[in-house]
Short mmCIF file of C-alpha atoms in Angstrom, two decimals:
data_model
loop_
_atom_site.label_atom_id
_atom_site.label_comp_id
_atom_site.label_asym_id
_atom_site.label_seq_id
_atom_site.Cartn_x
_atom_site.Cartn_y
_atom_site.Cartn_z
CA ASP A 1 -0.52 65.78 -56.04
CA SER A 2 1.36 68.83 -54.72
CA ILE A 3 4.81 70.38 -54.74
CA ALA A 4 7.09 72.45 -52.52
CA ILE A 5 9.06 75.30 -54.08
CA THR A 6 12.39 75.89 -52.37
CA LYS A 7 14.93 78.69 -52.66
CA LEU A 8 12.50 81.26 -54.07
CA ASP A 9 14.69 83.90 -52.42
CA VAL A 10 17.61 82.96 -54.70
CA MET A 11 15.67 84.49 -57.59
CA ASP A 12 15.12 87.82 -55.81
CA ILE A 13 18.00 89.42 -57.76
CA LEU A 14 17.11 88.15 -61.23
CA PRO A 15 15.64 90.70 -63.66
CA LYS A 16 14.28 87.87 -65.86
CA ILE A 17 13.46 84.24 -65.07
CA LYS A 18 13.31 81.58 -67.76
CA VAL A 19 11.26 78.40 -67.45
CA CYS A 20 11.82 75.61 -69.96
CA THR A 21 8.41 74.60 -71.32
CA GLY A 22 9.47 72.30 -74.14
CA TYR A 23 12.14 71.06 -76.50
CA LYS A 24 12.24 71.87 -80.22
CA HIS A 25 13.62 69.21 -82.54
CA ASN A 26 13.37 69.30 -86.34
CA GLY A 27 10.46 71.75 -86.21
CA THR A 28 8.50 69.75 -83.62
CA VAL A 29 8.08 71.09 -80.09
CA TYR A 30 7.94 68.37 -77.45
CA LYS A 31 6.12 69.37 -74.26
CA THR A 32 7.74 66.58 -72.27
CA PHE A 33 11.40 65.74 -71.74
CA PRO A 34 12.71 63.74 -74.72
CA LEU A 35 13.66 60.26 -73.58
CA ASN A 36 15.72 59.54 -76.67
CA ILE A 37 19.24 60.86 -76.06
CA ASP A 38 19.76 61.58 -79.76
CA VAL A 39 16.60 63.70 -79.89
CA LEU A 40 17.53 65.47 -76.65
CA SER A 41 21.09 66.28 -77.74
CA ALA A 42 19.80 67.78 -81.01
CA SER A 43 16.98 69.72 -79.34
CA GLU A 44 16.75 73.39 -78.49
CA PRO A 45 15.02 74.32 -75.22
CA VAL A 46 11.87 76.42 -75.50
CA TYR A 47 11.66 79.03 -72.75
CA GLU A 48 8.88 81.12 -71.29
CA GLU A 49 10.28 84.29 -69.74
CA PHE A 50 8.99 86.08 -66.66
CA ASP A 51 9.86 89.45 -65.17
CA GLY A 52 11.74 89.10 -61.88
CA TRP A 53 10.64 90.90 -58.74
CA LEU A 54 13.99 92.45 -57.73
CA SER A 55 13.04 92.67 -54.06
CA SER A 56 13.72 90.48 -51.06
CA THR A 57 11.28 87.71 -50.21
CA LYS A 58 13.36 86.56 -47.23
CA GLU A 59 11.26 88.26 -44.52
CA ILE A 60 7.88 87.37 -46.05
CA LYS A 61 5.58 85.25 -43.88
CA ARG A 62 2.39 85.15 -45.99
CA TYR A 63 1.77 84.28 -49.65
CA ASP A 64 -0.29 87.46 -50.12
CA ASP A 65 2.78 89.54 -49.24
CA LEU A 66 4.94 88.08 -52.03
CA PRO A 67 5.74 90.47 -54.90
CA ALA A 68 3.19 90.36 -57.73
CA ASN A 69 5.75 89.02 -60.22
CA ALA A 70 6.68 86.20 -57.82
CA LYS A 71 3.01 85.23 -57.55
CA ARG A 72 2.65 85.28 -61.36
CA TYR A 73 5.70 83.02 -61.67
CA LEU A 74 4.39 80.59 -59.04
CA ALA A 75 0.91 80.50 -60.60
CA ARG A 76 2.43 79.65 -63.98
CA LEU A 77 4.50 76.85 -62.43
CA GLU A 78 1.29 75.40 -60.98
CA GLY A 79 -0.34 75.59 -64.40
CA LEU A 80 2.60 73.98 -66.17
CA MET A 81 2.94 71.17 -63.64
CA GLY A 82 -0.76 70.64 -63.03
CA VAL A 83 -0.30 70.46 -59.25
CA LYS A 84 -0.82 72.89 -56.38
CA ILE A 85 2.10 74.51 -54.62
CA LYS A 86 1.56 73.82 -50.93
CA MET A 87 4.86 75.05 -49.51
CA ILE A 88 7.35 77.78 -50.46
CA SER A 89 10.68 78.45 -48.80
CA VAL A 90 12.11 81.96 -48.92
CA GLY A 91 15.23 81.20 -46.89
CA ALA A 92 17.16 78.46 -45.13
CA ASP A 93 15.57 78.79 -41.68
CA ARG A 94 12.48 76.85 -40.65
CA GLY A 95 10.63 80.12 -40.06
CA GLU A 96 11.23 81.11 -43.67
CA THR A 97 8.79 78.55 -45.03
CA LEU A 98 5.29 79.50 -46.12
CA SER A 99 2.73 76.72 -45.74
CA LEU A 100 -0.10 77.40 -48.18
CA GLU A 101 -2.06 74.25 -47.39
CA SER A 102 -1.62 71.37 -45.01
CA ILE A 103 0.50 68.66 -46.62
CA PHE A 104 -0.62 65.98 -44.18
#
C-alpha cells in the first residue's frame, strides 16, 4: 500500500527522465507488463518524459525543499502506481532519507 523511492539523487544530473507507461504491440498499447514473451519481444515501450531538475537533492531533508520537477516526477509515479510514496532516499547515508509518513 506504499512504496519507497531510492536513489533519487542519481537522477540529479539528467536533463530528461523517461518513465515507461506501457508497451505497444500491433497497434495496441498494453498498460501492464506483457506476460507473453512473444508479445513482449515484439513490443515497443511507451514512455512519458519529464524534465529533470539538474540540481543536487543530496542535502535535502524535507520533501517541500525538493526541486519542483522532482516533486512533479514523484507525484506522477504515485499516480501511475496507485500507491503513496512514504520514503525517499537522496543519498546512501541514513540521514539522507526523507520519511514522508510513518511506515509502521
